Tab-separated table of C-alpha atoms in Angstrom:
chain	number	residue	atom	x	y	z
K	166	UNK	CA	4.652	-3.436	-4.805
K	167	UNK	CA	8.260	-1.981	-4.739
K	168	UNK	CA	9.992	-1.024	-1.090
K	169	UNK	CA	10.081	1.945	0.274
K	170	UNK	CA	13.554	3.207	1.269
K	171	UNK	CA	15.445	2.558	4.590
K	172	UNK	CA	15.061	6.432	6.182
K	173	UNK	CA	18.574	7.013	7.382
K	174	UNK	CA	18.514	8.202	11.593
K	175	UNK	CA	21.668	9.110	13.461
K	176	UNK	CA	22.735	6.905	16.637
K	177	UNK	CA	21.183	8.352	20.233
K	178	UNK	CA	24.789	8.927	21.288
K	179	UNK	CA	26.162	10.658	17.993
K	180	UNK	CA	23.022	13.415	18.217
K	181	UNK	CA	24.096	13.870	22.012
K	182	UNK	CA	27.619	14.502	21.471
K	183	UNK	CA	26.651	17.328	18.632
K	184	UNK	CA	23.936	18.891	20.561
K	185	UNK	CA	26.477	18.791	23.057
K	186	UNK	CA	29.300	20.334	21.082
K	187	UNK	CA	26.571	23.246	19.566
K	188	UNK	CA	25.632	24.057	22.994
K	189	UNK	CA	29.705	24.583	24.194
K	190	UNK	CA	29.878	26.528	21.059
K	191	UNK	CA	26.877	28.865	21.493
K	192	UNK	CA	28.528	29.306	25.162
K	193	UNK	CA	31.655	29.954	24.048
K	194	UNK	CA	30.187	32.785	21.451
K	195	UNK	CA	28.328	33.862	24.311
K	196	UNK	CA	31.050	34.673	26.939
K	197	UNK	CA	33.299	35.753	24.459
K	198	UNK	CA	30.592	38.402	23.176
K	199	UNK	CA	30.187	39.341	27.295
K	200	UNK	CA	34.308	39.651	27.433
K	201	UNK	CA	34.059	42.611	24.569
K	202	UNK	CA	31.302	44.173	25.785
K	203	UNK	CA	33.029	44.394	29.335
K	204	UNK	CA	35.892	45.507	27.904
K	205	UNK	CA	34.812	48.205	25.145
K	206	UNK	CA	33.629	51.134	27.285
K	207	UNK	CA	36.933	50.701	29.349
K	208	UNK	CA	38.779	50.752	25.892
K	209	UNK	CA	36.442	53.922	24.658
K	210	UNK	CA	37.225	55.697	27.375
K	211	UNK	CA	40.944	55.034	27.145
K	212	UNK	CA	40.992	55.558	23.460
K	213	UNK	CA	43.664	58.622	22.722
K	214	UNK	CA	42.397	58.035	18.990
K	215	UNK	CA	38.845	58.902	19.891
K	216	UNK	CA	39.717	61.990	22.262
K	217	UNK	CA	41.454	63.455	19.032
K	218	UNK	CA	38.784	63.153	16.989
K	219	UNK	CA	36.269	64.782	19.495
K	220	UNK	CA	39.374	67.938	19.504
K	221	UNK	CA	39.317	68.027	15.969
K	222	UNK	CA	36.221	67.920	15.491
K	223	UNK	CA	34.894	70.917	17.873
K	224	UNK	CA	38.105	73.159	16.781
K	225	UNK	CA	35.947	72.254	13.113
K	226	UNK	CA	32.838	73.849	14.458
K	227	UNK	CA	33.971	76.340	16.898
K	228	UNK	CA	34.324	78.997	14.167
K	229	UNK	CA	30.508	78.315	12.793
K	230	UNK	CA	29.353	78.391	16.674
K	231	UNK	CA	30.755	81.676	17.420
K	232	UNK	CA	29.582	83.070	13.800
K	233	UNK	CA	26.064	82.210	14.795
K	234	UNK	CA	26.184	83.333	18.339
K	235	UNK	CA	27.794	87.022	17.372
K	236	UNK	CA	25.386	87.360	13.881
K	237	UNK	CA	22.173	85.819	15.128
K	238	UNK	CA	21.519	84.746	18.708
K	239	UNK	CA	22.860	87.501	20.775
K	240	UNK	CA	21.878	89.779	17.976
K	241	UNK	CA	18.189	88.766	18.602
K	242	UNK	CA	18.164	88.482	22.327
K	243	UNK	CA	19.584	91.651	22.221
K	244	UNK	CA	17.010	93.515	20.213
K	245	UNK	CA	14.562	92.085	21.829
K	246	UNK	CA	15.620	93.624	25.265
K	247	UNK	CA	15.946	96.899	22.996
K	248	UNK	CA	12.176	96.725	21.852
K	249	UNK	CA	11.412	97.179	25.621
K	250	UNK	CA	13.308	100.538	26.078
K	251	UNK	CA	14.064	103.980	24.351
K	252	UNK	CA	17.684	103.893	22.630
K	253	UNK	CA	18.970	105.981	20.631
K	254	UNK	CA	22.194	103.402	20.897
K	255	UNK	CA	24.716	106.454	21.673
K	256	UNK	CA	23.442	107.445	24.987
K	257	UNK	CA	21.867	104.999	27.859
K	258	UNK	CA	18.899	103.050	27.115
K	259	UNK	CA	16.243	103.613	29.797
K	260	UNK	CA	12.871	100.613	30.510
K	261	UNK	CA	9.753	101.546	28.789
K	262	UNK	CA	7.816	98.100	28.920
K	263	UNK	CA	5.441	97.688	26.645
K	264	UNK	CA	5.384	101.345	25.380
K	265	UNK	CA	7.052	101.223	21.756
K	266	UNK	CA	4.643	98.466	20.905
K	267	UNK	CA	1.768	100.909	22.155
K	268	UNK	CA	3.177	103.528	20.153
K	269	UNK	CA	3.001	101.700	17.255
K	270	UNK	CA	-0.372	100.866	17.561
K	271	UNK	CA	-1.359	104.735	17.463
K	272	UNK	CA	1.376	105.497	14.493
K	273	UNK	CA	-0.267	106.766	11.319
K	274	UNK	CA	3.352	106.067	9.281
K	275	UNK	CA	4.028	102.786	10.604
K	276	UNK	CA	-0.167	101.589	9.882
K	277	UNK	CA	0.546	103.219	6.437
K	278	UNK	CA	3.742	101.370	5.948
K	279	UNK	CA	1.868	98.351	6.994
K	280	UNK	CA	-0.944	98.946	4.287
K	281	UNK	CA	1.752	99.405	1.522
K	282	UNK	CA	3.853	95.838	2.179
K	283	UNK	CA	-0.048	94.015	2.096
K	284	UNK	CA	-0.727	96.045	-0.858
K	285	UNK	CA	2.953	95.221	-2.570
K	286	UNK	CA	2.736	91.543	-1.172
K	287	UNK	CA	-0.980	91.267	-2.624
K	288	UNK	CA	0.212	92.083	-5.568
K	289	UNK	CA	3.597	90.752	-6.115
K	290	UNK	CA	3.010	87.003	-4.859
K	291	UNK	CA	0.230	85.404	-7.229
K	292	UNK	CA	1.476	87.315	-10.219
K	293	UNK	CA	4.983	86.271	-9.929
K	294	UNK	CA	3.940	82.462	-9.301
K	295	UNK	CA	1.339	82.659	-12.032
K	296	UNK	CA	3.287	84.063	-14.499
K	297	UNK	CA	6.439	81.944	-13.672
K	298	UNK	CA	4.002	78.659	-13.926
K	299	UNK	CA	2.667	80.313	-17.396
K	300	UNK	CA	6.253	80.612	-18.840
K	301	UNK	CA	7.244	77.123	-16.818
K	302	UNK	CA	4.572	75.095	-18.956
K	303	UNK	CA	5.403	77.062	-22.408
K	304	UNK	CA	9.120	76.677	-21.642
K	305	UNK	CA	8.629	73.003	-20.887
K	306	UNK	CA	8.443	72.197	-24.330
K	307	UNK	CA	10.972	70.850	-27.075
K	308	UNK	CA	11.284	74.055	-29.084
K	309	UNK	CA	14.208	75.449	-30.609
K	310	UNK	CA	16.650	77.702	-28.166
K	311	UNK	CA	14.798	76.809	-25.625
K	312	UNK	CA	17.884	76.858	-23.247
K	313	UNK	CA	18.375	80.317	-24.323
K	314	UNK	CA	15.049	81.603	-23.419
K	315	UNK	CA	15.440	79.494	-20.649
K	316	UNK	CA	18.817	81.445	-19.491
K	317	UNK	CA	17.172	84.792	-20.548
K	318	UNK	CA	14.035	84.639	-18.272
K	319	UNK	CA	16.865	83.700	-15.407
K	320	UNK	CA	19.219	86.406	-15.785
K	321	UNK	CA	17.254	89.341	-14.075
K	322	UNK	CA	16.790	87.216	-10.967
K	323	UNK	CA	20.914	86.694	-10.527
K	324	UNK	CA	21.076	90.784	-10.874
K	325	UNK	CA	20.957	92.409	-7.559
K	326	UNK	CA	17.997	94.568	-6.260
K	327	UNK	CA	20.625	98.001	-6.095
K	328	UNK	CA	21.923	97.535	-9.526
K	329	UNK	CA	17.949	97.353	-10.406
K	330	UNK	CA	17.015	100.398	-8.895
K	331	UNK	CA	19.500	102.419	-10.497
K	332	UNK	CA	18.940	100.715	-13.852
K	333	UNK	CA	15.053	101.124	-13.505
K	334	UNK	CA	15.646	104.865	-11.898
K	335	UNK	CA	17.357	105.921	-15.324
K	336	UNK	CA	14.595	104.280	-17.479
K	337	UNK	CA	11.674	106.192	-15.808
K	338	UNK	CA	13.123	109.330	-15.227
K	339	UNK	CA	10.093	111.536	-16.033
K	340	UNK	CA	12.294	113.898	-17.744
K	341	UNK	CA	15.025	112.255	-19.420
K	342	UNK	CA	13.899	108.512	-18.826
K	343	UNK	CA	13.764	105.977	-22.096
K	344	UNK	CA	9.961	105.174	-20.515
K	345	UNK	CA	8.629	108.279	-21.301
K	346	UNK	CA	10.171	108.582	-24.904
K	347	UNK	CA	9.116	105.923	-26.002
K	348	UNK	CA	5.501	106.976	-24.818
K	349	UNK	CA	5.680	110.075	-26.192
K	350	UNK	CA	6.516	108.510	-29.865
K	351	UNK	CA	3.250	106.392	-29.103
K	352	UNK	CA	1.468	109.696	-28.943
K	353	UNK	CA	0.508	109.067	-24.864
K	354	UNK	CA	1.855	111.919	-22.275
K	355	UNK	CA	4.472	111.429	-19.885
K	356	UNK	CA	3.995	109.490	-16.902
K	357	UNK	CA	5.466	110.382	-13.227
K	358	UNK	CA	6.165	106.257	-12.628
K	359	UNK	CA	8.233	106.735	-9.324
K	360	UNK	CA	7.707	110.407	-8.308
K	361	UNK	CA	3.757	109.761	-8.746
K	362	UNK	CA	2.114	108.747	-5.323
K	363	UNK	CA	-0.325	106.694	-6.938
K	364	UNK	CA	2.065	104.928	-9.292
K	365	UNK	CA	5.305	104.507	-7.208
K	366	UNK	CA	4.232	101.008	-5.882
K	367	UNK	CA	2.254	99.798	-8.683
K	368	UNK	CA	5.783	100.184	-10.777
K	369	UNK	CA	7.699	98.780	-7.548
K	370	UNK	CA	5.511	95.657	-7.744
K	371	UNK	CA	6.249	95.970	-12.324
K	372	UNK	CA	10.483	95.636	-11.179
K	373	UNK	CA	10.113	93.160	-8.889
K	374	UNK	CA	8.064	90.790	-11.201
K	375	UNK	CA	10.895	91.641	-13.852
K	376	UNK	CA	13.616	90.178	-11.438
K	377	UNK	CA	11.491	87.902	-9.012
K	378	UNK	CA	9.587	86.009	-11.648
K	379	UNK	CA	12.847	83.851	-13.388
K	380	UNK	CA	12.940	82.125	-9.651
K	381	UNK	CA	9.362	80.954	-10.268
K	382	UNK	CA	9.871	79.475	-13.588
K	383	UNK	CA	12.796	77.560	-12.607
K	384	UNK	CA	11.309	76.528	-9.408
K	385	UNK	CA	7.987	75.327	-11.700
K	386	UNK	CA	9.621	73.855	-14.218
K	387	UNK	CA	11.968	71.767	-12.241
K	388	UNK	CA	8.597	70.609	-11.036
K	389	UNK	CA	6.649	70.256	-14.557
K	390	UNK	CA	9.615	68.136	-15.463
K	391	UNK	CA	9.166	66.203	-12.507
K	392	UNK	CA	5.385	64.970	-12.635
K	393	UNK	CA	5.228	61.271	-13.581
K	394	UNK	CA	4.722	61.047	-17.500
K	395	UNK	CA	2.737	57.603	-16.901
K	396	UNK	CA	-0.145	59.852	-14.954
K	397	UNK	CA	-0.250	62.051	-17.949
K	398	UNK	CA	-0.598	58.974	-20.580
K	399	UNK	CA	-3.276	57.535	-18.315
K	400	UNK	CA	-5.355	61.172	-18.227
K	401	UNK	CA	-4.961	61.763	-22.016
K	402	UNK	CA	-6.145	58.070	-22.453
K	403	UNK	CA	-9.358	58.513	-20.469
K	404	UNK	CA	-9.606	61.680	-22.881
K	405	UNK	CA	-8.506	64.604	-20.740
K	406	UNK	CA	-8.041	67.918	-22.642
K	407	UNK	CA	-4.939	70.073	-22.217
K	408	UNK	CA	-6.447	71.872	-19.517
K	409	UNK	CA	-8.016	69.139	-17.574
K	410	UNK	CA	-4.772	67.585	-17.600
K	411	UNK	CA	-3.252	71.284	-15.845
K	412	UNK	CA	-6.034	71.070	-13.408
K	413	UNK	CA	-6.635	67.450	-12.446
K	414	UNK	CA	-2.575	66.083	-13.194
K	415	UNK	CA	0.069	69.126	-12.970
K	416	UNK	CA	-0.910	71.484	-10.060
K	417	UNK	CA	-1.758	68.582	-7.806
K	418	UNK	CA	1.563	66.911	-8.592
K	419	UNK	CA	3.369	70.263	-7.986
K	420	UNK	CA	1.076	71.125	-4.386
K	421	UNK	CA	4.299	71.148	-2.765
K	422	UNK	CA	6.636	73.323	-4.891
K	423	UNK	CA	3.624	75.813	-4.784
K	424	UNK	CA	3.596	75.423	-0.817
K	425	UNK	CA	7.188	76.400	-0.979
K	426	UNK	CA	6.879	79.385	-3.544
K	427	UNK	CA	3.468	80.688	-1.587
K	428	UNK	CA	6.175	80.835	1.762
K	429	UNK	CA	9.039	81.926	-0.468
K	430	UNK	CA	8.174	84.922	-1.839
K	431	UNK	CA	5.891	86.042	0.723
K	432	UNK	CA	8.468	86.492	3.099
K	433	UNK	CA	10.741	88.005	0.256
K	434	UNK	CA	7.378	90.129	-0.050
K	435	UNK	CA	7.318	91.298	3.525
K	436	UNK	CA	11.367	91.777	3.898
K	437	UNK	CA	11.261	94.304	0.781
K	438	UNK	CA	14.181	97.150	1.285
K	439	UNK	CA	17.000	97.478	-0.740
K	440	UNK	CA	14.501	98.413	-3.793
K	441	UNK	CA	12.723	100.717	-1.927
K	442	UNK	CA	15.922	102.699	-0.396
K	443	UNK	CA	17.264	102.860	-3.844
K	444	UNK	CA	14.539	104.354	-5.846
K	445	UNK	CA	12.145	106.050	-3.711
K	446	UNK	CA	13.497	106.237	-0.475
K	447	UNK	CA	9.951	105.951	1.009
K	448	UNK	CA	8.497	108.212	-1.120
K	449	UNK	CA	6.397	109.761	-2.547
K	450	UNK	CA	4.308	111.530	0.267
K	451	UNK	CA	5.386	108.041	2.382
K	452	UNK	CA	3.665	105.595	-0.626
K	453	UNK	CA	6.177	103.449	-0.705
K	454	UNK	CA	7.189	103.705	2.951
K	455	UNK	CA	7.409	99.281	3.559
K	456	UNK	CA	7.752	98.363	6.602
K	457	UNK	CA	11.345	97.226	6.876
K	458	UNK	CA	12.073	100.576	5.178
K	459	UNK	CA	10.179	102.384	8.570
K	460	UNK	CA	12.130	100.176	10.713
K	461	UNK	CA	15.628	101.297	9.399
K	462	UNK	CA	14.054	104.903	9.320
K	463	UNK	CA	13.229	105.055	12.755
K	464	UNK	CA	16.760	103.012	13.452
K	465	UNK	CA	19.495	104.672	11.757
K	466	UNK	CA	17.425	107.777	10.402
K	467	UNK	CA	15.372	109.054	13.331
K	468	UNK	CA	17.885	107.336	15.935
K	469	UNK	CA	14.704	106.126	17.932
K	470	UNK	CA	16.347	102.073	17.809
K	471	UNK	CA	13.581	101.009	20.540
K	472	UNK	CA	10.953	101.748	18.428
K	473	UNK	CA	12.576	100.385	15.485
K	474	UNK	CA	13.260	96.854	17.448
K	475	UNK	CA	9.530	96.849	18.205
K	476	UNK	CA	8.195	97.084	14.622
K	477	UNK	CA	10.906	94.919	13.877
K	478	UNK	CA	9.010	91.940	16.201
K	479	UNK	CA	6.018	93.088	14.592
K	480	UNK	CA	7.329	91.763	11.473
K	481	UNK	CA	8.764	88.998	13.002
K	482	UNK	CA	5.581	88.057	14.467
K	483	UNK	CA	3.608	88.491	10.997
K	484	UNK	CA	6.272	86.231	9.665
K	485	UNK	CA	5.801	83.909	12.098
K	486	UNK	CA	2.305	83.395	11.684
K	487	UNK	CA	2.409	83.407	7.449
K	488	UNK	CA	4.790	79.929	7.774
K	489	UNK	CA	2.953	78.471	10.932
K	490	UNK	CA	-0.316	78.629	8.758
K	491	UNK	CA	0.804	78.217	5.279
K	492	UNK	CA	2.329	74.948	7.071
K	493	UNK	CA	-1.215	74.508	8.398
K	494	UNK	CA	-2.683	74.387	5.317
K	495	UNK	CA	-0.281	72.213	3.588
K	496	UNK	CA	-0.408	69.387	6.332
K	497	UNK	CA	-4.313	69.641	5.918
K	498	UNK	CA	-3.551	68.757	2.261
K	499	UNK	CA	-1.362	66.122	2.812
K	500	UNK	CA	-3.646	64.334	4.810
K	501	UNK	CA	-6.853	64.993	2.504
K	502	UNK	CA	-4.583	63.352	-0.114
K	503	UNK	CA	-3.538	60.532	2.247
K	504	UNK	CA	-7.005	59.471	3.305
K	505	UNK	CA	-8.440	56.385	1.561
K	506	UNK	CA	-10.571	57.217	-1.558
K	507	UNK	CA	-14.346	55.097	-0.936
K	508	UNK	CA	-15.714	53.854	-4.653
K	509	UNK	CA	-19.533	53.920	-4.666
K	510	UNK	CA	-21.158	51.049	-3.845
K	511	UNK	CA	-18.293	49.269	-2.032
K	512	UNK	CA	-19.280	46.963	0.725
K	513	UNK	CA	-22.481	46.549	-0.650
């Protein structure tokens, strides 16, 4: 039976003398990590360098501080202290409490103006997402001059809401307007478009799907392109169609881009103006009146700015509560999606 090897052990007083040695060192780390510490804030606060920096720094920001203060925050407070009295911002403002809001309440324009931005956001929010998902998914294909069509569908969102207006005014003119020549060719008579109360905001909602949809399709596409192409192998290989695929794969894979556009161009929605002062100008018989349109009306028009600050907070308020619960609604999602799917028959 061969030996088993000698194990090799270390004298009593050699593994003294290095657990020894170790235990200076450690000590030795130790105080010297105590010295710095005891000696950094003294050199912080000392420090020239870092005083300069701190200067430097806040002369960096100063200019974006006082751009926010003057434009936004003493802007708001201000108007908000303006909602509460009757200003016609020329002569002094006197306290009416809560009496513009009241007014307000019993106002048949500003309830009409109220019904037309619903009516215009009704309208103009799930047609511009759906169609900008529609051209998304046929645009997110490899087909020829596709970055054209791409760059075409685009280009009306870059061009600005005035310079739409006056294009759009031109075109359906019901006199001398392209619109209603090219009608009359097709045999059908002249339309009024924007001087006919019950057409001016259906053709409003027609301009701003021509400009507002390109957004949409980006926004989708940038999404489509996005979605994991291993879920979509997996779905077509447990035999989902084309349209099971958009239902089961895509629009849960984009819930959060939709989120975003939902949010997006409601408040875009709500905020309508420049359109509306351009073409219409509230009109006809008040069927376009919107209600950031009434606000600058009774503002800058009617030179009633308390009343005008108040609808302004009604606004603001609406606003308010379309994020708050859109963000509701998405969190409720998120955790649906989070929570632990059971298989039947598990833990049986």
């Amino acid at each position: 039976m061969p030996r088993l090897p000698t194990p090799l052990t270390l004298p009593a007083g050699d593994a003294r003398g290095d657990g020894q040695q170790n235990h200076g060192q450690d000590r030795d780390r130790a105080d010297h990590a105590a010295d710095a510490g005891e000696r950094e804030p003294g050199l912080r606060r000392r420090s020239p360098l870092r005083r300069g920096e701190t200067a430097t720094a806040w002369a960096f920001i100063t200019p974006a501080v006082l751009i926010i203060l003057g434009l936004s925050v003493i802007p708001v407070a201000w108007s908000v202290l303006l909602s509460f009295q009757a200003s016609d911002l020329v002569t002094p403002s006197r306290w009416v409490g809560l009496d513009n809001y009241r007014a307000l309440s019993q106002d048949p324009n500003f309830s009409q103006a109220v019904r037309n931005t619903l009516l215009y956001t009704v309208l103009y929010v799930p047609l511009s997402i759906g169609i900008g998902l529609a051209l998304a998914l046929a645009l997110n294909r490899r087909i020829r001059l596709v970055g054209l069509y791409r760059t075409l569908i685009f280009v009306p969102f870059v061009v600005s809401a005035t310079a739409q207006g006056v294009l759009f005014s031109f075109i359906l003119d019901p006199e001398f307007g392209a619109a209603n020549s090219v009608l009359n060719t097709l045999g059908i008579s002249p339309q009024g478009f924007l001087t006919d109360p019950g057409q001016a905001l259906l053709v409003l909602v027609a301009i701003s799907l021509w400009s507002g949809t390109g957004f949409c399709v980006v926004v989708c596409l940038a999404a489509l392109q996005d979605v994991q192409p291993s879920l979509i192998e997996a779905a077509r290989l447990d035999g989902a169609g084309r349209w099971q695929l958009l239902r089961h794969v895509t629009l849960p894979a984009m819930t959060p881009v939709s989120v975003f556009l939902l949010v997006w161009q409601t408040i875009n929605a709500l905020q309508v103006f420049d359109l509306v002062y351009v073409t219409t100008k509230g009109g006809p018989l008040g069927s376009t009146t919107v209600i950031v349109y009434f606000i600058w009306e009774q503002a800058f028009k009617n030179f009633t700015a308390g009343y005008g600050a108040a609808a302004a907070y009604v606004l603001a308020v609406a606003l308010g509560l379309v994020t708050v619960g859109l963000r509701l609604v998405r969190g409720r999602e998120q955790r649906r999606s989070a929570r632990p799917v059971r298989l039947e028959g598990a833990g049986k």
